[in-house]
Amino acid sequence: MSNRILKRKPRKFLGEEFVLDAWENLKPFYDNLIFRTVDTPENFEIWLKDRSELESYLSENMAWRYIKMTCDTANEENQKAYQFFVQEIQPNTAVYMDNLNKKTLQLAEKFPLTTSGYDIMLRSIKKYVEIFREENIALDTQIQIKQTEYQSVTGSMTIEMDGEEITMPKAATYLQGINREKREEAWTKISDRRLQDKDKLDEIFNALRDLRHQEALNADFANFRDYMFAAMGRFDYTPADCFAFHDAVAETVVPLVDIMVSERKKSLGYEQLRPWDLKVDVAQRPGLKPFKDANDLLDKTEICFEKISPELAEYVKTMRAMGHFDLESRKGKAPGGYNYPLEEIGVPFIFMNATDSLRDLVTMVHEGGHAIHSFEVRNLPINAFRNPTMEVAELASMSM
């Protein structure tokens, strides 16, 4: 088991004793990078690695604060730790990051980078410089706080079924049951519970909409969509390409869905198909329950990955040994699921809200694909090389 506890690389720039508890402790390292004289190609490479070390540390520090907050949204200490980073660290680093980006581009002009991968990094940096606006720093902070509010509201939602208080992911498993009355009861209770927080969620949504739109206007974009195409590094396709894809889906996929829904209604023998009839098996078989609990899910994931490649199974075993999973649904846990890369250690964390459904198994394998990607890039020398665009990041996960 011990050989599966991986270690991060030594910190040469920050030092091993550094602890982030105030912006003042971090500022000297940014000043060092900003004001350091870089006069040779070799010194430029060292400078880039020092910058990468600093950013990797901050990325992982933020990651653990976010992970702990989403694992227990009701924990005040976790909330405070996350908000400290969002409110005290990120706003201070933002201007420095812009200056470092500009210095990187200047040095790259003076000392051209020929190693493979730097061209992609520099393309992204140029775009970041183009869209950065200092007035958006405060908006970014407000956006992240609002997102946290959403997670707290939705994470606290439960309903009662069969005399038991259950989470919303657990409640959703009732929609696969063969008892139609029980499905309707679950669907109604889920909807009623969400409606209880309708006003709160509407307020959060409207606030986020306005903040994001203003962010786009500040950066000289007409709307948030166009701003995010730039911010997310979408260099290879345009909104027009997406609209063309939407039209293709409407023309070819939607009619197929209509046929499938009609066939479902006929197979179930119902005069009218209701929302609680959309997940039940058309042959009226009980919903699949491919695992009992989190440990069983991981055991079977290891077997699944082993059949593809022993190395992939080893990745899961390593994460398991290091405690990098939180899988089971519970009250107070944020909704959804994610694989969070950890930049320093290179061993990601998988978060999800599993109950015992087939969908949970699909989610596990999907996030496991992201985890594979994280392991495969963990030894690349620069953090920019370890962060592909979303489209590339989804290749491994969707393949799984």
CSV table of C-alpha atoms in Angstrom, one decimal:
chain,number,residue,atom,x,y,z
A,1,MET,CA,0.0,0.0,0.0
A,2,SER,CA,2.8,2.5,0.9
A,3,ASN,CA,4.3,2.5,-2.6
A,4,ARG,CA,1.0,3.9,-3.8
A,5,ILE,CA,1.4,7.0,-1.7
A,6,LEU,CA,2.9,9.3,-4.3
A,7,LYS,CA,4.9,12.4,-3.4
A,8,ARG,CA,5.0,15.8,-5.0
A,9,LYS,CA,8.2,17.2,-6.4
A,10,PRO,CA,10.4,19.3,-4.0
A,11,ARG,CA,9.6,23.0,-3.9
A,12,LYS,CA,12.8,24.7,-5.1
A,13,PHE,CA,11.3,28.2,-5.4
A,14,LEU,CA,8.7,28.4,-2.6
A,15,GLY,CA,10.6,26.2,-0.2
A,16,GLU,CA,9.3,23.3,1.8
A,17,GLU,CA,8.2,25.3,4.8
A,18,PHE,CA,5.9,27.7,3.0
A,19,VAL,CA,2.3,28.0,4.4
A,20,LEU,CA,-0.4,30.2,2.9
A,21,ASP,CA,-2.1,32.0,5.7
A,22,ALA,CA,-1.9,35.6,4.4
A,23,TRP,CA,-1.3,37.5,1.2
A,24,GLU,CA,1.7,39.2,2.6
A,25,ASN,CA,3.5,35.8,2.8
A,26,LEU,CA,2.8,35.2,-0.9
A,27,LYS,CA,3.6,38.6,-2.3
A,28,PRO,CA,7.4,38.4,-2.2
A,29,PHE,CA,7.4,35.4,-4.5
A,30,TYR,CA,5.3,37.3,-7.1
A,31,ASP,CA,7.6,40.3,-6.7
A,32,ASN,CA,10.6,38.0,-7.3
A,33,LEU,CA,9.2,36.8,-10.6
A,34,ILE,CA,8.1,40.3,-11.7
A,35,PHE,CA,11.4,42.1,-10.9
A,36,ARG,CA,13.9,39.3,-11.6
A,37,THR,CA,16.3,39.9,-14.4
A,38,VAL,CA,16.1,37.2,-17.0
A,39,ASP,CA,19.0,37.6,-19.5
A,40,THR,CA,19.5,34.2,-21.0
A,41,PRO,CA,17.3,31.4,-22.6
A,42,GLU,CA,18.4,29.2,-19.7
A,43,ASN,CA,17.3,31.7,-17.1
A,44,PHE,CA,14.0,32.1,-18.9
A,45,GLU,CA,13.4,28.4,-18.6
A,46,ILE,CA,14.2,28.5,-14.9
A,47,TRP,CA,11.9,31.5,-14.5
A,48,LEU,CA,9.1,29.6,-16.2
A,49,LYS,CA,9.6,26.6,-13.9
A,50,ASP,CA,9.5,28.9,-10.8
A,51,ARG,CA,6.3,30.5,-12.0
A,52,SER,CA,4.9,27.0,-12.7
A,53,GLU,CA,5.8,25.9,-9.1
A,54,LEU,CA,4.1,28.9,-7.6
A,55,GLU,CA,0.9,28.5,-9.7
A,56,SER,CA,0.8,24.8,-9.1
A,57,TYR,CA,1.0,25.3,-5.3
A,58,LEU,CA,-1.8,27.9,-5.4
A,59,SER,CA,-3.9,25.7,-7.7
A,60,GLU,CA,-3.7,22.7,-5.3
A,61,ASN,CA,-4.2,24.9,-2.2
A,62,MET,CA,-7.4,26.3,-3.8
A,63,ALA,CA,-8.4,22.8,-4.9
A,64,TRP,CA,-8.4,21.3,-1.4
A,65,ARG,CA,-10.3,24.3,0.0
A,66,TYR,CA,-13.0,23.7,-2.8
A,67,ILE,CA,-13.0,20.0,-2.3
A,68,LYS,CA,-13.6,20.2,1.5
A,69,MET,CA,-16.2,22.9,1.0
A,70,THR,CA,-18.2,20.8,-1.5
A,71,CYS,CA,-17.9,17.7,0.6
A,72,ASP,CA,-19.6,19.5,3.5
A,73,THR,CA,-21.3,22.7,2.5
A,74,ALA,CA,-22.7,23.1,6.0
A,75,ASN,CA,-19.3,23.2,7.6
A,76,GLU,CA,-18.5,26.9,8.5
A,77,GLU,CA,-14.8,26.3,8.8
A,78,ASN,CA,-14.6,24.8,5.3
A,79,GLN,CA,-16.7,27.8,4.0
A,80,LYS,CA,-14.4,30.3,5.6
A,81,ALA,CA,-11.2,28.6,4.3
A,82,TYR,CA,-12.6,28.6,0.8
A,83,GLN,CA,-13.8,32.2,1.0
A,84,PHE,CA,-10.4,33.3,2.4
A,85,PHE,CA,-8.8,32.2,-0.8
A,86,VAL,CA,-11.5,33.7,-3.0
A,87,GLN,CA,-11.6,37.0,-1.2
A,88,GLU,CA,-8.1,37.5,0.1
A,89,ILE,CA,-5.7,35.6,-2.2
A,90,GLN,CA,-7.2,35.5,-5.7
A,91,PRO,CA,-8.0,39.3,-6.0
A,92,ASN,CA,-4.4,40.1,-5.1
A,93,THR,CA,-2.8,37.5,-7.4
A,94,ALA,CA,-5.0,38.6,-10.4
A,95,VAL,CA,-3.0,41.7,-11.3
A,96,TYR,CA,0.3,40.0,-10.7
A,97,MET,CA,-0.8,37.2,-13.0
A,98,ASP,CA,-1.6,39.7,-15.8
A,99,ASN,CA,1.9,41.2,-15.4
A,100,LEU,CA,3.5,37.8,-15.4
A,101,ASN,CA,1.7,36.9,-18.6
A,102,LYS,CA,2.9,40.1,-20.2
A,103,LYS,CA,6.5,39.4,-19.0
A,104,THR,CA,6.3,35.9,-20.4
A,105,LEU,CA,5.3,37.2,-23.8
A,106,GLN,CA,8.1,39.8,-23.8
A,107,LEU,CA,10.7,37.2,-22.8
A,108,ALA,CA,9.4,34.7,-25.4
A,109,GLU,CA,10.0,37.4,-28.0
A,110,LYS,CA,13.6,37.9,-26.8
A,111,PHE,CA,14.3,34.2,-26.1
A,112,PRO,CA,12.1,32.1,-28.5
A,113,LEU,CA,10.8,28.9,-26.9
A,114,THR,CA,11.4,25.9,-29.3
A,115,THR,CA,10.3,23.0,-27.0
A,116,SER,CA,7.1,21.4,-28.1
A,117,GLY,CA,4.0,22.7,-26.2
A,118,TYR,CA,5.2,26.2,-25.6
A,119,ASP,CA,3.4,27.5,-28.7
A,120,ILE,CA,0.1,26.4,-27.3
A,121,MET,CA,0.9,27.9,-23.9
A,122,LEU,CA,1.8,31.3,-25.5
A,123,ARG,CA,-1.3,31.3,-27.7
A,124,SER,CA,-3.4,31.0,-24.5
A,125,ILE,CA,-1.4,33.6,-22.6
A,126,LYS,CA,-1.9,36.1,-25.5
A,127,LYS,CA,-5.6,35.6,-25.2
A,128,TYR,CA,-5.6,36.0,-21.4
A,129,VAL,CA,-3.7,39.3,-21.8
A,130,GLU,CA,-6.2,40.5,-24.4
A,131,ILE,CA,-9.3,39.9,-22.2
A,132,PHE,CA,-7.9,40.8,-18.8
A,133,ARG,CA,-9.6,43.8,-17.1
A,134,GLU,CA,-8.8,44.9,-13.6
A,135,GLU,CA,-12.4,45.8,-12.9
A,136,ASN,CA,-13.4,42.2,-13.4
A,137,ILE,CA,-11.4,41.0,-10.4
A,138,ALA,CA,-14.1,42.1,-7.9
A,139,LEU,CA,-16.8,40.5,-10.2
A,140,ASP,CA,-14.9,37.2,-10.2
A,141,THR,CA,-15.0,37.2,-6.5
A,142,GLN,CA,-18.7,37.9,-6.3
A,143,ILE,CA,-19.4,35.2,-8.9
A,144,GLN,CA,-17.5,32.5,-6.9
A,145,ILE,CA,-19.3,33.5,-3.7
A,146,LYS,CA,-22.7,33.2,-5.4
A,147,GLN,CA,-21.7,29.8,-6.8
A,148,THR,CA,-21.0,28.7,-3.3
A,149,GLU,CA,-24.4,29.9,-2.1
A,150,TYR,CA,-26.0,27.8,-4.8
A,151,GLN,CA,-24.1,24.7,-3.6
A,152,SER,CA,-25.1,25.3,0.0
A,153,VAL,CA,-28.8,25.7,-1.0
A,154,THR,CA,-29.0,22.6,-3.2
A,155,GLY,CA,-26.7,20.5,-0.9
A,156,SER,CA,-29.1,20.9,2.0
A,157,MET,CA,-32.2,19.6,0.0
A,158,THR,CA,-33.7,16.3,1.2
A,159,ILE,CA,-37.2,14.7,1.0
A,160,GLU,CA,-38.9,11.9,3.0
A,161,MET,CA,-39.6,8.6,1.3
A,162,ASP,CA,-40.9,5.5,3.1
A,163,GLY,CA,-40.3,7.2,6.5
A,164,GLU,CA,-36.7,8.0,5.7
A,165,GLU,CA,-35.0,11.4,5.1
A,166,ILE,CA,-33.0,11.0,1.8
A,167,THR,CA,-30.9,13.2,-0.4
A,168,MET,CA,-32.0,14.3,-3.9
A,169,PRO,CA,-29.7,11.9,-5.7
A,170,LYS,CA,-31.1,9.0,-3.6
A,171,ALA,CA,-34.6,10.2,-4.3
A,172,ALA,CA,-33.9,10.1,-8.0
A,173,THR,CA,-33.4,6.3,-7.8
A,174,TYR,CA,-37.1,6.0,-7.1
A,175,LEU,CA,-37.8,7.2,-10.6
A,176,GLN,CA,-36.5,3.9,-11.9
A,177,GLY,CA,-38.8,1.8,-9.8
A,178,ILE,CA,-41.6,-0.3,-11.4
A,179,ASN,CA,-44.3,1.1,-9.0
A,180,ARG,CA,-45.8,4.0,-10.9
A,181,GLU,CA,-47.5,5.6,-7.9
A,182,LYS,CA,-44.2,5.5,-6.0
A,183,ARG,CA,-42.4,7.1,-8.9
A,184,GLU,CA,-45.0,9.9,-9.0
A,185,GLU,CA,-44.7,10.4,-5.3
A,186,ALA,CA,-40.9,10.7,-5.5
A,187,TRP,CA,-41.1,13.1,-8.5
A,188,THR,CA,-43.7,15.3,-6.8
A,189,LYS,CA,-41.7,15.5,-3.6
A,190,ILE,CA,-38.5,16.3,-5.5
A,191,SER,CA,-40.2,19.1,-7.4
A,192,ASP,CA,-42.0,20.5,-4.3
A,193,ARG,CA,-38.7,20.5,-2.4
A,194,ARG,CA,-36.9,22.4,-5.2
A,195,LEU,CA,-39.8,24.9,-5.4
A,196,GLN,CA,-39.3,25.7,-1.7
A,197,ASP,CA,-36.0,27.4,-2.6
A,198,LYS,CA,-37.2,28.8,-5.9
A,199,ASP,CA,-36.8,32.4,-4.8
A,200,LYS,CA,-33.3,31.8,-3.4
A,201,LEU,CA,-32.2,30.0,-6.6
A,202,ASP,CA,-33.8,32.6,-8.8
A,203,GLU,CA,-31.9,35.4,-7.0
A,204,ILE,CA,-28.6,33.5,-7.3
A,205,PHE,CA,-29.2,32.8,-11.0
A,206,ASN,CA,-30.2,36.4,-11.8
A,207,ALA,CA,-27.2,37.8,-9.8
A,208,LEU,CA,-24.8,35.4,-11.7
A,209,ARG,CA,-26.4,36.4,-15.0
A,210,ASP,CA,-25.9,40.1,-14.4
A,211,LEU,CA,-22.3,39.7,-13.0
A,212,ARG,CA,-21.2,37.5,-15.9
A,213,HIS,CA,-22.8,39.9,-18.5
A,214,GLN,CA,-21.0,42.8,-16.9
A,215,GLU,CA,-17.7,40.9,-16.9
A,216,ALA,CA,-18.1,40.4,-20.7
A,217,LEU,CA,-19.0,44.1,-21.3
A,218,ASN,CA,-16.0,45.2,-19.3
A,219,ALA,CA,-13.8,43.0,-21.6
A,220,ASP,CA,-15.3,44.6,-24.7
A,221,PHE,CA,-17.5,41.6,-25.6
A,222,ALA,CA,-21.1,41.8,-26.6
A,223,ASN,CA,-22.2,39.0,-24.3
A,224,PHE,CA,-20.9,36.4,-21.9
A,225,ARG,CA,-20.9,33.6,-24.5
A,226,ASP,CA,-18.4,35.4,-26.7
A,227,TYR,CA,-16.3,36.3,-23.7
A,228,MET,CA,-16.2,32.7,-22.5
A,229,PHE,CA,-15.2,31.4,-25.9
A,230,ALA,CA,-12.0,33.5,-25.5
A,231,ALA,CA,-11.6,32.8,-21.8
A,232,MET,CA,-11.9,29.0,-22.3
A,233,GLY,CA,-9.4,29.0,-25.2
A,234,ARG,CA,-11.8,28.0,-27.9
A,235,PHE,CA,-9.5,28.7,-30.8
A,236,ASP,CA,-10.7,26.0,-33.2
A,237,TYR,CA,-14.4,26.7,-33.6
A,238,THR,CA,-16.9,29.6,-33.3
A,239,PRO,CA,-20.4,30.2,-32.0
A,240,ALA,CA,-21.6,29.9,-35.6
A,241,ASP,CA,-20.2,26.3,-35.6
A,242,CYS,CA,-22.1,25.6,-32.5
A,243,PHE,CA,-25.4,26.9,-34.0
A,244,ALA,CA,-24.8,24.7,-37.0
A,245,PHE,CA,-24.4,21.8,-34.7
A,246,HIS,CA,-27.6,22.7,-32.8
A,247,ASP,CA,-29.5,22.8,-36.1
A,248,ALA,CA,-28.1,19.4,-37.0
A,249,VAL,CA,-29.3,18.0,-33.7
A,250,ALA,CA,-32.7,19.5,-34.1
A,251,GLU,CA,-33.0,18.1,-37.6
A,252,THR,CA,-31.7,14.5,-37.0
A,253,VAL,CA,-31.7,13.8,-33.2
A,254,VAL,CA,-34.9,15.4,-32.0
A,255,PRO,CA,-37.1,13.4,-34.3
A,256,LEU,CA,-35.4,10.2,-33.1
A,257,VAL,CA,-36.1,11.2,-29.5
A,258,ASP,CA,-39.7,11.8,-30.4
A,259,ILE,CA,-39.9,8.3,-31.8
A,260,MET,CA,-38.3,6.8,-28.7
A,261,VAL,CA,-40.7,8.6,-26.4
A,262,SER,CA,-43.6,7.4,-28.5
A,263,GLU,CA,-42.3,3.8,-28.4
A,264,ARG,CA,-41.8,4.1,-24.6
A,265,LYS,CA,-45.4,5.2,-24.1
A,266,LYS,CA,-46.6,2.3,-26.2
A,267,SER,CA,-44.3,-0.3,-24.5
A,268,LEU,CA,-45.4,0.9,-21.0
A,269,GLY,CA,-49.1,0.8,-22.1
A,270,TYR,CA,-49.9,4.2,-20.8
A,271,GLU,CA,-52.5,6.6,-22.3
A,272,GLN,CA,-50.4,9.5,-21.2
A,273,LEU,CA,-46.6,9.6,-20.5
A,274,ARG,CA,-45.7,11.6,-17.4
A,275,PRO,CA,-42.4,13.0,-16.2
A,276,TRP,CA,-42.0,10.2,-13.7
A,277,ASP,CA,-42.2,7.6,-16.5
A,278,LEU,CA,-39.1,8.6,-18.4
A,279,LYS,CA,-36.5,6.6,-16.4
A,280,VAL,CA,-38.3,3.4,-15.7
A,281,ASP,CA,-37.3,0.3,-17.8
A,282,VAL,CA,-39.8,-0.1,-20.6
A,283,ALA,CA,-40.0,-3.8,-19.9
A,284,GLN,CA,-41.0,-3.0,-16.3
A,285,ARG,CA,-37.8,-4.5,-14.8
A,286,PRO,CA,-36.4,-3.0,-11.6
A,287,GLY,CA,-33.6,-0.5,-12.0
A,288,LEU,CA,-30.1,-1.9,-12.1
A,289,LYS,CA,-28.1,-1.8,-8.9
A,290,PRO,CA,-24.6,-2.5,-10.0
A,291,PHE,CA,-22.9,-1.9,-6.6
A,292,LYS,CA,-23.8,-1.7,-2.9
A,293,ASP,CA,-21.7,1.2,-1.6
A,294,ALA,CA,-18.6,3.3,-2.3
A,295,ASN,CA,-16.2,0.5,-1.6
A,296,ASP,CA,-18.0,-1.9,-3.8
A,297,LEU,CA,-18.1,0.7,-6.6
A,298,LEU,CA,-14.3,1.2,-6.3
A,299,ASP,CA,-13.7,-2.5,-6.2
A,300,LYS,CA,-15.6,-3.0,-9.4
A,301,THR,CA,-14.0,0.1,-11.0
A,302,GLU,CA,-10.6,-1.4,-10.4
A,303,ILE,CA,-11.7,-4.7,-12.1
A,304,CYS,CA,-13.1,-2.7,-15.0
A,305,PHE,CA,-9.9,-0.7,-15.5
A,306,GLU,CA,-7.8,-3.8,-15.0
A,307,LYS,CA,-9.4,-5.4,-18.0
A,308,ILE,CA,-8.4,-2.4,-20.1
A,309,SER,CA,-4.9,-2.0,-18.7
A,310,PRO,CA,-3.3,-2.9,-15.3
A,311,GLU,CA,-1.8,0.6,-15.3
A,312,LEU,CA,-5.2,2.2,-15.3
A,313,ALA,CA,-6.3,0.1,-12.4
A,314,GLU,CA,-3.2,1.1,-10.5
A,315,TYR,CA,-4.2,4.8,-10.9
A,316,VAL,CA,-7.5,4.0,-9.1
A,317,LYS,CA,-5.7,2.0,-6.4
A,318,THR,CA,-3.3,5.0,-5.8
A,319,MET,CA,-6.1,7.4,-5.4
A,320,ARG,CA,-7.9,5.0,-3.1
A,321,ALA,CA,-4.8,4.6,-0.9
A,322,MET,CA,-4.3,8.4,-0.7
A,323,GLY,CA,-8.0,9.0,0.2
A,324,HIS,CA,-8.8,10.9,-3.0
A,325,PHE,CA,-12.4,9.8,-3.3
A,326,ASP,CA,-15.6,11.0,-1.8
A,327,LEU,CA,-18.4,9.1,-3.6
A,328,GLU,CA,-21.5,8.6,-1.6
A,329,SER,CA,-24.5,11.0,-1.5
A,330,ARG,CA,-25.3,12.6,1.9
A,331,LYS,CA,-27.1,15.6,3.3
A,332,GLY,CA,-25.0,18.8,3.1
A,333,LYS,CA,-22.9,17.6,0.2
A,334,ALA,CA,-22.8,19.8,-3.0
A,335,PRO,CA,-24.6,18.3,-6.0
A,336,GLY,CA,-22.9,16.8,-9.0
A,337,GLY,CA,-19.6,15.1,-9.6
A,338,TYR,CA,-16.1,16.1,-10.7
A,339,ASN,CA,-12.5,15.0,-11.1
A,340,TYR,CA,-10.3,17.8,-9.6
A,341,PRO,CA,-6.7,17.8,-10.8
A,342,LEU,CA,-4.2,18.5,-8.1
A,343,GLU,CA,-1.3,20.3,-9.7
A,344,GLU,CA,1.5,19.6,-7.2
A,345,ILE,CA,0.9,16.0,-6.3
A,346,GLY,CA,-0.5,15.1,-9.7
A,347,VAL,CA,-3.0,12.6,-8.1
A,348,PRO,CA,-6.6,14.0,-8.7
A,349,PHE,CA,-9.6,13.8,-6.4
A,350,ILE,CA,-13.0,12.4,-7.5
A,351,PHE,CA,-16.2,13.7,-6.0
A,352,MET,CA,-19.7,12.4,-6.7
A,353,ASN,CA,-23.1,11.7,-5.2
A,354,ALA,CA,-23.4,7.9,-5.8
A,355,THR,CA,-26.4,5.9,-4.5
A,356,ASP,CA,-26.5,2.5,-6.2
A,357,SER,CA,-27.6,3.2,-9.8
A,358,LEU,CA,-26.2,2.4,-13.2
A,359,ARG,CA,-25.9,6.2,-13.8
A,360,ASP,CA,-23.6,6.4,-10.8
A,361,LEU,CA,-21.4,3.7,-12.4
A,362,VAL,CA,-21.3,5.6,-15.6
A,363,THR,CA,-20.3,8.8,-13.7
A,364,MET,CA,-17.5,6.9,-11.9
A,365,VAL,CA,-16.0,5.6,-15.1
A,366,HIS,CA,-16.3,9.0,-16.7
A,367,GLU,CA,-14.6,10.8,-13.9
A,368,GLY,CA,-12.1,8.0,-13.9
A,369,GLY,CA,-11.2,8.9,-17.5
A,370,HIS,CA,-10.4,12.4,-16.3
A,371,ALA,CA,-8.3,10.9,-13.5
A,372,ILE,CA,-6.3,8.9,-16.1
A,373,HIS,CA,-5.6,12.1,-18.0
A,374,SER,CA,-4.3,13.7,-14.8
A,375,PHE,CA,-1.9,10.8,-14.1
A,376,GLU,CA,-0.7,10.8,-17.7
A,377,VAL,CA,0.4,14.5,-17.6
A,378,ARG,CA,1.6,14.7,-13.9
A,379,ASN,CA,5.3,14.6,-14.8
A,380,LEU,CA,5.2,17.3,-17.5
A,381,PRO,CA,7.5,20.1,-16.4
A,382,ILE,CA,5.3,23.2,-16.8
A,383,ASN,CA,1.8,23.5,-15.3
A,384,ALA,CA,0.5,25.0,-18.6
A,385,PHE,CA,1.3,21.7,-20.3
A,386,ARG,CA,-0.9,19.8,-17.8
A,387,ASN,CA,-4.0,21.9,-18.4
A,388,PRO,CA,-5.6,21.1,-21.8
A,389,THR,CA,-8.7,22.8,-23.1
A,390,MET,CA,-12.1,21.4,-22.0
A,391,GLU,CA,-12.6,19.7,-25.3
A,392,VAL,CA,-9.3,17.8,-25.1
A,393,ALA,CA,-9.9,17.0,-21.4
A,394,GLU,CA,-13.2,15.3,-22.2
A,395,LEU,CA,-11.6,12.9,-24.7
A,396,ALA,CA,-10.4,10.5,-22.0
A,397,SER,CA,-13.5,10.8,-19.9
A,398,MET,CA,-16.0,10.4,-22.8
A,399,SER,CA,-13.9,7.5,-24.2
A,400,MET,CA,-14.3,5.6,-20.9
